[in-house]
Every structure is written in structure tokens, then in C-alpha cells.
Coordinates of C-alpha atoms and ligand atoms in Angstrom, one line a residue:
M88 CA 52.2 57.9 5.1
A89 CA 55.2 56.5 7.0
A90 CA 54.3 54.8 10.4
T91 CA 56.5 57.3 12.3
D92 CA 54.6 60.2 10.7
Q93 CA 51.3 58.6 11.7
T94 CA 52.5 58.0 15.3
R95 CA 53.7 61.7 15.6
E96 CA 50.4 63.0 14.2
Q97 CA 48.4 60.8 16.7
A98 CA 50.7 61.9 19.6
V99 CA 50.1 65.6 18.7
V100 CA 46.3 65.1 18.6
D101 CA 46.3 63.1 21.8
S102 CA 48.3 65.8 23.7
V103 CA 45.4 68.3 23.4
P104 CA 42.7 68.4 26.1
K105 CA 39.3 67.7 24.5
G106 CA 37.0 69.1 27.2
L107 CA 35.5 72.5 27.8
Y108 CA 37.8 74.9 29.6
I109 CA 35.7 76.7 32.3
G110 CA 37.0 78.5 35.4
G111 CA 40.5 77.0 35.0
E112 CA 39.2 73.4 34.8
W113 CA 38.7 71.0 32.0
R114 CA 35.2 69.5 31.8
E115 CA 33.9 66.5 29.9
T116 CA 30.4 66.5 28.3
D117 CA 28.1 63.5 27.6
E118 CA 27.9 64.4 23.9
T119 CA 30.9 64.9 21.7
L120 CA 31.7 66.6 18.4
G121 CA 33.9 64.9 15.7
V122 CA 36.9 66.8 14.2
E123 CA 37.7 65.8 10.6
D124 CA 41.0 65.9 8.7
P125 CA 39.9 67.5 5.4
S126 CA 42.7 65.7 3.5
T127 CA 41.1 62.3 4.3
G128 CA 37.6 63.0 5.5
E129 CA 38.4 60.9 8.6
V130 CA 37.5 61.9 12.2
I131 CA 40.8 62.5 14.1
A132 CA 39.4 63.5 17.5
E133 CA 36.2 64.0 19.5
V134 CA 35.8 67.2 21.5
A135 CA 33.2 68.3 24.0
D136 CA 29.8 69.4 22.7
A137 CA 28.7 72.2 25.0
Q138 CA 25.0 72.8 25.8
V139 CA 23.4 76.0 27.0
D140 CA 24.1 75.3 30.7
D141 CA 27.8 74.8 29.9
A142 CA 28.0 78.0 28.0
L143 CA 26.3 79.9 30.8
A144 CA 28.7 78.4 33.3
A145 CA 31.6 79.7 31.1
L146 CA 30.1 83.2 31.1
G147 CA 29.6 82.9 34.9
A148 CA 33.3 82.0 35.3
A149 CA 34.3 85.0 33.2
H150 CA 32.0 87.2 35.2
D151 CA 33.3 86.0 38.5
A152 CA 37.0 86.5 37.4
Q153 CA 36.5 90.0 36.0
G154 CA 36.9 92.0 39.2
D155 CA 40.3 90.5 40.2
W156 CA 41.6 90.4 36.7
A157 CA 40.9 94.1 36.1
E158 CA 42.8 94.9 39.3
T159 CA 45.8 92.7 38.4
A160 CA 48.8 94.9 37.6
S161 CA 49.1 95.6 33.9
R162 CA 52.7 94.5 34.0
E163 CA 51.6 91.1 35.3
R164 CA 49.0 90.8 32.6
G165 CA 51.7 91.6 30.0
E166 CA 54.1 89.1 31.5
I167 CA 51.5 86.3 31.2
L168 CA 51.1 87.2 27.5
R169 CA 54.8 87.2 27.0
R170 CA 55.2 83.8 28.6
A171 CA 52.4 82.4 26.4
Y172 CA 54.2 83.9 23.4
D173 CA 57.4 82.1 24.3
L174 CA 55.6 78.8 24.8
M175 CA 53.9 79.1 21.4
I176 CA 57.3 79.7 19.7
E177 CA 58.8 76.8 21.7
R178 CA 56.0 74.5 20.5
V179 CA 55.6 75.7 17.0
D180 CA 56.3 72.3 15.5
D181 CA 53.4 70.6 17.3
L182 CA 51.0 73.5 16.9
E183 CA 51.6 73.8 13.2
L184 CA 51.0 70.0 12.7
L185 CA 47.9 70.1 14.8
M186 CA 46.5 73.0 12.7
T187 CA 47.3 71.3 9.4
L188 CA 45.6 68.1 10.6
E189 CA 42.3 69.9 11.5
M190 CA 42.3 72.6 8.8
G191 CA 44.2 71.2 5.9
K192 CA 46.6 74.1 5.0
P193 CA 50.2 73.3 4.1
I194 CA 52.5 72.9 7.0
A195 CA 54.5 76.1 6.1
E196 CA 51.3 78.1 6.2
S197 CA 50.4 76.7 9.5
K198 CA 53.8 77.7 10.8
A199 CA 53.3 81.2 9.5
E200 CA 49.9 81.3 11.2
V201 CA 51.3 80.1 14.6
T202 CA 54.0 82.8 14.4
Y203 CA 51.4 85.5 13.4
A204 CA 49.1 84.4 16.2
A205 CA 51.9 84.5 18.7
D206 CA 52.9 88.0 17.5
F207 CA 49.6 89.4 18.9
L208 CA 50.6 88.2 22.3
H209 CA 54.0 89.8 22.0
W210 CA 52.5 93.1 20.7
F211 CA 49.7 93.3 23.4
A212 CA 52.1 92.3 26.2
G213 CA 53.7 95.7 25.5
E214 CA 50.4 97.5 25.0
A215 CA 49.2 96.3 28.4
T216 CA 51.5 98.7 30.2
R217 CA 50.8 101.7 28.0
I218 CA 47.1 102.1 28.8
S219 CA 46.7 105.7 29.9
G220 CA 44.3 108.6 30.4
E221 CA 44.4 112.4 30.2
F222 CA 44.4 115.3 32.7
K223 CA 43.8 118.9 31.6
P224 CA 42.1 122.1 32.7
A225 CA 38.7 122.6 31.1
E226 CA 39.0 124.9 28.1
K227 CA 36.9 127.7 29.8
G228 CA 38.5 127.2 33.2
G229 CA 36.7 126.5 36.4
F230 CA 37.4 122.7 36.7
R231 CA 39.6 119.9 35.5
V232 CA 39.0 117.2 33.0
L233 CA 40.2 113.7 33.8
T234 CA 39.8 110.8 31.4
M235 CA 40.5 107.2 32.4
R236 CA 40.5 103.9 30.5
Q237 CA 38.9 100.9 32.1
P238 CA 38.3 97.3 30.9
V239 CA 35.0 96.8 29.1
G240 CA 34.2 93.7 31.1
P241 CA 33.4 90.1 30.1
C242 CA 33.6 89.5 26.4
L243 CA 32.3 86.8 24.0
F244 CA 34.5 85.8 21.1
I245 CA 33.3 83.7 18.1
T246 CA 36.0 82.7 15.5
P247 CA 36.1 81.0 12.1
W248 CA 37.9 77.8 10.9
N249 CA 40.2 79.4 8.3
F250 CA 42.8 80.8 10.8
P251 CA 42.1 78.6 13.9
L252 CA 44.7 80.4 16.2
A253 CA 45.3 83.9 14.9
M254 CA 41.6 84.9 14.8
G255 CA 41.5 84.0 18.5
T256 CA 44.7 85.6 19.6
R257 CA 43.8 88.9 17.8
K258 CA 41.0 89.1 20.3
I259 CA 42.4 87.3 23.4
G260 CA 45.7 89.2 23.4
P261 CA 44.2 92.7 23.7
A262 CA 41.4 91.5 26.0
I263 CA 43.9 90.0 28.5
A264 CA 46.1 93.1 28.1
A265 CA 43.2 95.5 28.8
G266 CA 42.0 93.5 31.9
C267 CA 38.9 91.8 30.3
T268 CA 37.8 88.2 30.8
A269 CA 36.3 86.2 28.0
V270 CA 34.5 83.2 26.6
I271 CA 35.6 82.0 23.2
K272 CA 33.8 79.6 20.9
P273 CA 36.1 78.4 18.1
A274 CA 34.6 77.0 14.8
K275 CA 33.4 73.4 15.1
Q276 CA 35.7 72.3 12.2
T277 CA 38.9 73.5 14.0
P278 CA 38.6 73.5 17.8
L279 CA 41.9 71.7 18.6
S280 CA 44.2 74.6 18.0
M281 CA 42.3 76.8 20.4
L282 CA 42.1 74.1 23.1
A283 CA 45.9 73.7 22.7
F284 CA 46.3 77.4 23.1
A285 CA 44.1 77.5 26.3
Q286 CA 46.5 74.9 27.7
I287 CA 49.4 77.2 26.9
L288 CA 47.7 80.1 28.7
E289 CA 47.1 77.9 31.7
E290 CA 50.8 77.0 31.8
A291 CA 51.8 80.7 31.3
G292 CA 49.9 81.5 34.6
L293 CA 46.6 82.9 33.4
P294 CA 44.2 82.7 36.4
G295 CA 41.2 80.4 36.0
G296 CA 38.1 82.1 34.5
V297 CA 40.0 84.8 32.6
L298 CA 39.7 82.8 29.4
N299 CA 37.0 80.1 29.0
V300 CA 36.7 77.9 25.9
V301 CA 33.5 76.2 24.8
T302 CA 33.2 73.9 21.7
A303 CA 29.8 73.0 20.3
K304 CA 27.9 71.5 17.4
S305 CA 25.2 74.1 17.7
S306 CA 26.8 77.5 17.8
G307 CA 23.6 79.5 17.5
S308 CA 21.7 77.9 20.3
I309 CA 24.6 78.2 22.9
M310 CA 25.7 81.7 21.9
E311 CA 22.4 83.6 21.7
P312 CA 21.6 83.3 25.4
L313 CA 25.1 84.6 26.2
I314 CA 24.8 87.5 23.8
K315 CA 21.5 88.4 25.5
D316 CA 22.9 87.9 29.1
P317 CA 23.4 91.2 30.9
R318 CA 26.8 89.9 32.3
T319 CA 28.2 90.1 28.8
R320 CA 29.7 93.5 27.9
K321 CA 31.2 92.9 24.5
L322 CA 31.0 90.6 21.5
S323 CA 33.8 90.3 19.0
F324 CA 33.0 88.1 15.9
T325 CA 35.1 87.0 13.0
G326 CA 33.3 85.2 10.3
S327 CA 30.8 85.6 7.4
T328 CA 28.8 88.8 6.8
E329 CA 25.7 86.7 6.9
V330 CA 26.2 85.4 10.4
G331 CA 27.7 88.8 11.5
K332 CA 24.4 90.5 10.6
K333 CA 22.4 88.1 12.8
L334 CA 24.7 88.6 15.7
I335 CA 24.5 92.4 15.4
E336 CA 20.7 92.0 15.6
Q337 CA 21.0 89.8 18.7
S338 CA 23.4 92.3 20.3
A339 CA 20.8 95.1 19.9
D340 CA 18.9 93.5 22.8
Q341 CA 21.2 94.9 25.4
V342 CA 23.1 97.4 23.2
L343 CA 26.2 95.3 23.4
R344 CA 29.6 96.8 22.3
V345 CA 30.4 94.9 19.1
S346 CA 33.4 94.3 16.8
M347 CA 32.8 92.6 13.5
E348 CA 35.5 91.2 11.2
L349 CA 33.5 89.9 8.3
G350 CA 33.7 88.7 4.7
G351 CA 35.7 90.3 1.9
N352 CA 35.9 90.5 -1.9
A353 CA 39.4 92.0 -2.4
P354 CA 40.2 93.6 -5.7
F355 CA 43.8 93.3 -6.9
L356 CA 44.6 96.2 -9.4
I357 CA 47.6 96.1 -11.7
F358 CA 48.4 99.2 -13.7
D359 CA 50.4 99.2 -17.0
D360 CA 53.3 100.9 -15.2
A361 CA 53.7 98.0 -12.7
D362 CA 56.4 95.4 -12.8
V363 CA 54.3 92.4 -14.0
D364 CA 56.6 89.8 -12.5
D365 CA 56.4 91.5 -9.1
A366 CA 52.6 91.6 -9.5
V367 CA 52.5 87.9 -10.3
E368 CA 54.6 87.2 -7.1
G369 CA 52.2 89.4 -5.0
A370 CA 49.2 87.8 -6.7
M371 CA 50.4 84.3 -5.7
I372 CA 50.6 85.4 -2.1
A373 CA 47.3 87.3 -2.1
K374 CA 45.4 84.5 -3.9
M375 CA 47.0 81.3 -2.6
R376 CA 47.7 82.1 1.1
N377 CA 45.5 79.7 3.0
I378 CA 44.4 78.0 -0.3
G379 CA 42.4 81.1 -1.0
E380 CA 40.4 80.6 2.1
A381 CA 41.2 84.0 3.6
C382 CA 39.0 87.1 4.1
T383 CA 42.0 89.0 2.6
S384 CA 42.3 86.7 -0.4
A385 CA 42.5 88.5 -3.8
N386 CA 39.0 87.7 -5.2
R387 CA 39.4 89.3 -8.6
F388 CA 42.2 90.7 -10.6
H389 CA 41.6 94.0 -12.5
V390 CA 44.5 94.4 -14.9
A391 CA 45.3 97.2 -17.4
E392 CA 44.4 95.9 -20.9
A393 CA 48.0 96.4 -22.1
V394 CA 49.4 93.8 -19.6
A395 CA 46.3 91.7 -18.9
D396 CA 47.2 88.7 -21.1
E397 CA 50.8 88.6 -20.0
F398 CA 49.8 88.7 -16.3
A399 CA 47.1 86.0 -16.8
E400 CA 49.4 83.7 -18.6
K401 CA 52.3 84.1 -16.1
L402 CA 49.9 83.6 -13.2
A403 CA 48.4 80.5 -14.8
Q404 CA 51.8 79.0 -15.2
K405 CA 52.7 79.5 -11.5
M406 CA 49.3 78.4 -10.2
G407 CA 49.4 75.2 -12.4
A408 CA 52.8 74.2 -11.1
L409 CA 51.8 74.1 -7.4
K410 CA 51.9 70.7 -5.8
I411 CA 48.5 69.6 -4.5
G412 CA 48.1 67.2 -1.6
R413 CA 48.0 66.5 2.1
G414 CA 49.2 69.6 4.0
A415 CA 51.4 67.6 6.3
D416 CA 53.7 66.8 3.3
P417 CA 56.3 69.6 3.3
D418 CA 56.4 69.8 -0.5
V419 CA 52.7 70.4 -0.8
K420 CA 51.6 74.0 -1.6
V421 CA 47.9 73.5 -2.0
G422 CA 46.0 71.5 0.6
P423 CA 42.3 70.5 0.6
L424 CA 39.4 72.9 1.1
I425 CA 37.7 72.7 4.4
D426 CA 34.8 70.5 3.4
D427 CA 32.7 69.3 0.5
D428 CA 30.3 72.2 0.7
Q429 CA 33.1 74.7 0.3
R430 CA 34.5 72.8 -2.6
G431 CA 31.1 72.6 -4.2
K432 CA 30.6 76.3 -3.9
V433 CA 34.0 77.0 -5.5
A434 CA 33.2 74.6 -8.4
E435 CA 29.7 76.3 -8.8
L436 CA 31.3 79.8 -9.2
V437 CA 33.8 78.5 -11.8
E438 CA 30.9 76.8 -13.8
D439 CA 28.9 79.9 -13.7
A440 CA 31.8 82.0 -15.1
R441 CA 32.4 79.4 -17.8
D442 CA 28.8 79.3 -18.8
K443 CA 28.9 83.1 -19.2
G444 CA 32.0 82.9 -21.5
A445 CA 35.1 82.8 -19.3
K446 CA 38.1 80.9 -20.5
V447 CA 39.8 78.5 -18.1
L448 CA 43.6 79.0 -18.5
V449 CA 44.4 76.4 -15.9
G450 CA 42.5 74.2 -13.4
G451 CA 38.8 74.4 -13.3
E452 CA 38.0 71.1 -11.7
N453 CA 38.4 69.0 -8.6
A454 CA 41.8 67.4 -8.1
E455 CA 42.2 63.7 -7.3
G456 CA 42.4 62.3 -3.7
A457 CA 40.3 61.5 -0.8
G458 CA 40.3 65.1 0.5
Y459 CA 38.3 68.1 -0.7
Y460 CA 40.9 69.2 -3.3
Y461 CA 40.3 71.8 -6.0
K462 CA 42.9 72.7 -8.7
P463 CA 44.3 76.2 -8.7
T464 CA 42.4 78.0 -11.4
V465 CA 42.9 81.1 -13.5
L466 CA 39.9 82.5 -15.6
S467 CA 40.2 85.1 -18.3
D468 CA 37.5 86.9 -20.3
V469 CA 35.2 86.9 -17.3
S470 CA 31.9 88.6 -18.0
D471 CA 30.6 91.4 -15.7
D472 CA 27.7 89.4 -14.4
A473 CA 29.8 86.3 -13.4
R474 CA 29.1 85.5 -9.8
V475 CA 32.8 84.9 -9.2
L476 CA 33.4 88.7 -9.3
S477 CA 30.7 89.6 -6.8
E478 CA 30.8 86.7 -4.3
E479 CA 33.5 85.7 -1.9
I480 CA 35.2 82.7 -3.6
F481 CA 37.1 81.2 -0.6
G482 CA 39.2 78.9 -2.8
P483 CA 42.1 78.9 -5.3
V484 CA 40.4 80.6 -8.2
A485 CA 41.7 83.8 -9.8
P486 CA 39.4 85.6 -12.3
V487 CA 41.3 88.2 -14.5
K488 CA 39.5 91.1 -16.1
G489 CA 40.9 94.0 -18.2
F490 CA 40.4 97.7 -17.6
Q491 CA 41.0 100.7 -19.9
S492 CA 41.4 103.6 -17.4
E493 CA 42.3 104.4 -13.8
D494 CA 38.7 105.6 -13.1
E495 CA 37.3 102.4 -14.5
A496 CA 39.7 100.4 -12.3
I497 CA 38.7 102.3 -9.1
A498 CA 35.0 102.0 -9.9
A499 CA 35.3 98.3 -10.5
A500 CA 37.3 97.8 -7.3
N501 CA 34.5 99.6 -5.3
D502 CA 31.6 97.9 -7.0
T503 CA 31.0 95.5 -4.0
E504 CA 29.2 95.6 -0.7
Y505 CA 32.5 94.5 0.9
G506 CA 35.4 96.8 1.9
L507 CA 38.1 94.8 3.7
V508 CA 41.3 95.1 1.6
A509 CA 42.5 96.0 -1.9
Y510 CA 45.9 95.4 -3.5
V511 CA 47.4 98.0 -5.9
Y512 CA 50.4 97.5 -8.2
T513 CA 51.9 100.6 -9.8
S514 CA 55.4 102.2 -10.0
N515 CA 53.8 105.7 -10.1
L516 CA 53.6 107.2 -6.6
K517 CA 51.1 109.9 -7.6
R518 CA 48.8 107.4 -9.1
A519 CA 49.3 105.1 -6.0
F520 CA 48.0 107.8 -3.7
R521 CA 45.1 108.8 -6.0
V522 CA 44.0 105.2 -6.2
I523 CA 44.5 104.4 -2.5
E524 CA 42.5 107.5 -1.5
G525 CA 39.7 106.4 -3.9
L526 CA 39.4 102.8 -2.6
E527 CA 36.6 102.0 -0.2
T528 CA 38.5 99.5 2.0
G529 CA 39.9 99.4 5.5
M530 CA 43.3 98.2 4.2
V531 CA 45.5 98.5 1.1
G532 CA 48.5 96.5 0.0
L533 CA 50.7 98.7 -2.2
N534 CA 53.0 96.6 -4.4
Q535 CA 52.7 93.7 -1.9
G536 CA 50.3 90.9 -1.5
L537 CA 50.1 90.6 2.3
V538 CA 48.8 93.1 4.8
S539 CA 48.4 91.1 8.0
N540 CA 50.7 92.3 10.8
A541 CA 50.1 92.3 14.5
G542 CA 51.4 95.8 14.9
A543 CA 48.9 97.3 12.3
P544 CA 45.2 97.9 12.6
F545 CA 43.4 95.1 10.7
G546 CA 39.7 95.7 9.7
G547 CA 37.2 96.6 7.1
V548 CA 34.5 99.1 6.1
K549 CA 31.1 98.7 4.5
Q550 CA 29.8 95.1 5.0
S551 CA 33.3 93.8 5.9
G552 CA 32.5 95.1 9.4
F553 CA 33.8 97.6 12.0
G554 CA 36.4 97.7 14.7
R555 CA 40.2 97.1 14.3
E556 CA 42.4 94.2 15.6
G557 CA 46.1 94.7 16.1
G558 CA 48.1 97.9 16.2
K559 CA 47.7 100.5 18.8
E560 CA 44.0 100.7 17.9
G561 CA 43.4 97.0 18.8
I562 CA 43.3 97.5 22.6
N563 CA 40.7 100.3 22.3
E564 CA 38.1 97.7 21.4
Y565 CA 38.5 96.4 25.0
L566 CA 38.6 99.7 26.9
E567 CA 35.8 102.1 28.0
T568 CA 36.6 105.8 28.5
K569 CA 35.4 107.4 31.7
Y570 CA 35.5 111.2 32.0
V571 CA 35.5 112.9 35.4
A572 CA 34.7 116.6 35.7
M573 CA 36.7 117.7 38.8
K574 CA 36.3 120.8 40.9
V575 CA 39.2 120.6 43.4
Ligands
LIG17 P1 30.8 81.6 9.7 O1 29.9 80.5 9.1 O2 30.2 82.9 9.8 O3 31.2 81.0 11.1 C1 32.1 81.8 11.9 C2 31.9 81.4 13.3 O4 30.5 81.7 13.7 C3 32.0 79.9 13.6 O5 32.6 79.8 14.9 C4 30.6 79.4 13.6 O6 30.4 78.3 14.4 C5 29.9 80.6 14.3 N1 28.5 80.7 14.0 C6 27.8 80.3 12.9 N2 26.5 80.6 13.0 C7 26.3 81.2 14.2 C8 25.2 81.7 15.0 N3 24.0 81.7 14.5 N4 25.4 82.2 16.2 C9 26.6 82.2 16.8 N5 27.7 81.7 16.1 C10 27.6 81.2 14.9 O7 32.1 81.8 8.9 P2 33.2 80.7 8.4 O8 32.7 79.9 7.3 O9 33.6 79.9 9.6 O10 34.4 81.6 8.0 C11 34.6 82.2 6.8 C12 34.1 83.6 6.8 O11 34.9 84.3 7.8 C13 34.4 84.3 5.5 O12 33.3 85.1 5.1 C14 35.6 85.1 5.8 O13 35.8 86.3 5.0 C15 35.4 85.5 7.2 N6 36.6 86.0 7.9 C16 36.8 87.3 8.1 C17 38.0 87.7 8.7 C18 38.2 89.2 9.0 O14 39.1 89.5 9.7 N7 37.5 90.1 8.4 C19 39.0 86.8 9.0 C20 38.8 85.5 8.8 C21 37.6 85.1 8.2 P3 30.3 76.8 13.7 O15 31.7 76.5 13.3 O16 29.8 76.0 14.8 O17 29.3 76.9 12.6

């Protein structure tokens, strides 16, 4: 790495506050938490390690700010979001580098995430001023029905490491727009992007206490007391289904309103009437976005027998040609996985498939380098009992499996406890609707490998969770409906 690159990287990391952001102030802690660059395994920063008292102070600040924030004009709330959007776009170069340094993804992908994350602020800046109710005569007469929408109240947000900014702004944008205050706890591997974002909100004029950020080594011990605290009115979690289930249980204590954006196992279906080259392009996006570390990542490719070999070979060729390396290098297309555990899990799934008869068309092993690199991998002849088909891979591995009929394809797609997203490639519109209607998922990509969009309702069914983020639905997660029966 050239000395100038190193200086710039250091300057970007140094520019981020490393404390807890509580009540509009940055607070240091005695203990700290090291943040690693997954491309080198080196610690690049130390951030605050919150204890239970710090977390309770953050909730206290959110609770104290709630009343005034709910009364702040919606136009003012929207304008703060809009200013924060402008600042994010202005600083995209620094934000993308910071994200790549702590998470590992290629710089172009970090840029795409910063823009996507900012889009939620833009979208909800507009939605803030469109919160409305209803007024009507009761259907049998005698009185009037008034419905009004009010902010839910102080929220808790817990977010994962794979999209360090966007998973936060998908919650923070609508909460601010609706008039809710919040405490957010980003993942311990990637706290820097969220700290940089809190600084942006501060500069955009967000009053102290409306958003509070706590970073911690021990998420469970600091968050459970907040989830069970009566001042909390809502929990929104993005992460694994396993942790989501625990948090739902904890939320039962005070019947907390809950949104859950959990794991996925997305099927990617290609019918024999599809354009195979288009399908390969879409597959590259659906599989390789974020190095396969996305809840929306295509986990398994179900392909009509007539085109399965052609698709697998073309995909293997493209996957094998991607440059692997440090994400900060602009030519790199595949960065390191987040840590050694994640890489170990990916390798284990490939070994299991190989032991059960799968052919490795490309990849199938760690790549060289100090970071947690794994080669893009395509598997064919995958047996039905291979774990790679039923478990979330979260890495650059594409198992390809043939099918004989449309019914078989739909049944295979739905044969999972997850239900986040599915991808369908076909040129037959009648078939497209039949298949889409048969799929048990919250989202479908038809002839495209990307569904994420701030103006659309993102979310899953089955064990992928409940609630929607983005779109006109997104703000409803932060509003309560009050009905008034009026005799006047
Ligand atoms: P994870 O292990 O569930 O962690 C997610 C967040 O929960 C992190 O902030 C983590 O903190 C925190 N956490 C862990 N245990 C906790 C506990 N007992 N109490 C409170 N908080 C706790 O998931 P991950 O490995 O970071 O992320 C990958 C998963 O997220 C995948 O399953 C992926 O599909 C899912 N995901 C879903 C969506 C969606 O929109 N549906 C989007 C992105 C990712 P620490 O970092 O401190 O452990």
C-alpha cells in the first residue's frame, strides 16, 4: 500500500468520534472495543465499550427527548433528514473508505451502500410531512370516527455488520420522520460507520437525545435491560433468526412492538425460456453483492435441466475471473469475509456438499492473503441433503441444482423455514405470475438480481421476520393509530 493511501485511511479513521453518543454528547468509557480490518486482521481503532449503566443513560436520554421531538413540526424533522442526506452524499468518499476498512467489502460496493443508506433519509424526509389520519361519519350514523397517527415512542435498534450504515438508516430515517427517539447499537465488528453517521446527524441539526449510539462488546448484557425497561416502546432488529428469536422472547415481557429483519435462504429460479446470459448477470449481482454476505444473497440456484449445465459453466467462468483482495483497491471485486469464523463456516458447507457428491466447478478453498479470503465457488450436482441448500451461506458460494418442472421448482424454492426474497428468470409473463404467486417470500426479483430500494417495502415472511422497512409502509412501523369516537 502506498504511503499516501495509508495516510488517507488513517485520517478517515481518526476523523470518527470513538465515544458513546448520549443526549447529544460524546462520552468516553474506561474499557474499549477493538475494531479490526478484515483484510489484514489488524486493529484499526478502539471504540467505547458501553456497560449497562451507559445503555440505561442512553435510553434515559431518548425518553427525555421524546416529548419535544414528537411536537417538533414534521417539516422540520424532514428538513433535518434532508440535510443529513446532503452531508452523506458530500462525504461519500470518506464514508465508503471507512466502511471498507471496517467491513472489507470492495470500495464500489461501499459507495453503493452509502448511497442506498442516504436514500432512506431522502425518502423519509418526504414521508415525514405526509403522516395523516382519517375523519368520517360512523357507518350507522350517530357519531364521527377520527383516527390519528402518533409516534410510537422511544425505540431500540440493533443492527448487523454486513451493511453497517443502511441497516441503521432504514430504521433511523422513518423513526426521525415519525417523531420517535431511539438508541441504536451497531454490530461490534463495524461500529465506525454508525458513529460517523451520528456525527452527520448532529451537524444536520438533530437535537441531542433524539438518536443515541452505544457500542459494546457484550450486546446481550446491555440490551436485555433496555428491552425490558418500560420506557422502551419499540424494538427493531436486523440480524440472524437465532438472535431474533431470543429478542422476541425478551420483548414479550412488556409486550413490546417489534420489527424483525432476519436471515434468508433465497432461491434463484431459472426457467428454460429465460435468457441464460441475462440470468448469469443477475446471478452475479444476487450472489456476489457484499461478497455473498447479504440476507438477500442468492443461496441456491434451481435451474431447468435443459439449461443447467450452460448456466453453471457460464457462472463459474465469471466467478473465477473476479479479482480477490483488499477492498480499498479499486480493481478488487471480492474482499475478505468478516472474520475467521465466517470463513470457516463457508468452508465447512462446501466440504459437506463435496462429501455428498457435489462437483466444484471453480473455487472451493481459501484464497491467499492475510485477510479472511474465500474463493468465489460454483458447485454442481449438489445432493438434496447438502447443508449448503438449507443453511444461510453468507459467502461467495453458488450451489446449482437442476429441476424438471415448474411445480418442482416452486416446491424446492419454498422448502425452507426462511422467506425473505426469491429471484425468478423467465420470459413467459403468465409463468412469471404463477411462480411469483406460489412463492412464500416477502420479496421477488423478476428478471433482476437486486430488490433493495428505499422506496419499496423490504421484509420477509416465515422465519425471515415481520415488518417492512422502506416504501410508504416503512413509517407505519413507528406510528400508533389512535381512534376517537366523537359525538359533537
Ligand atoms: P447477529 O449475530 O444476529 O447480530 C446482529 C446484531 O445483534 C449485532 O449487533 C449483534 O451484536 C447483536 N446481538 C447478538 N446477540 C445479541 C443478544 N443476545 N442481544 C442483543 N443483541 C445481540 O447477526 P450478524 O451475524 O451480525 O448478521 C448476519 C445476519 O443478519 C444474517 O442472518 C443475515 O441474513 C441477517 N440480516 C438480515 C437482514 C434483513 O433485512 N432481513 C439484513 C441484513 C442482515 P454483536 O455484534 O455485538 O454480536
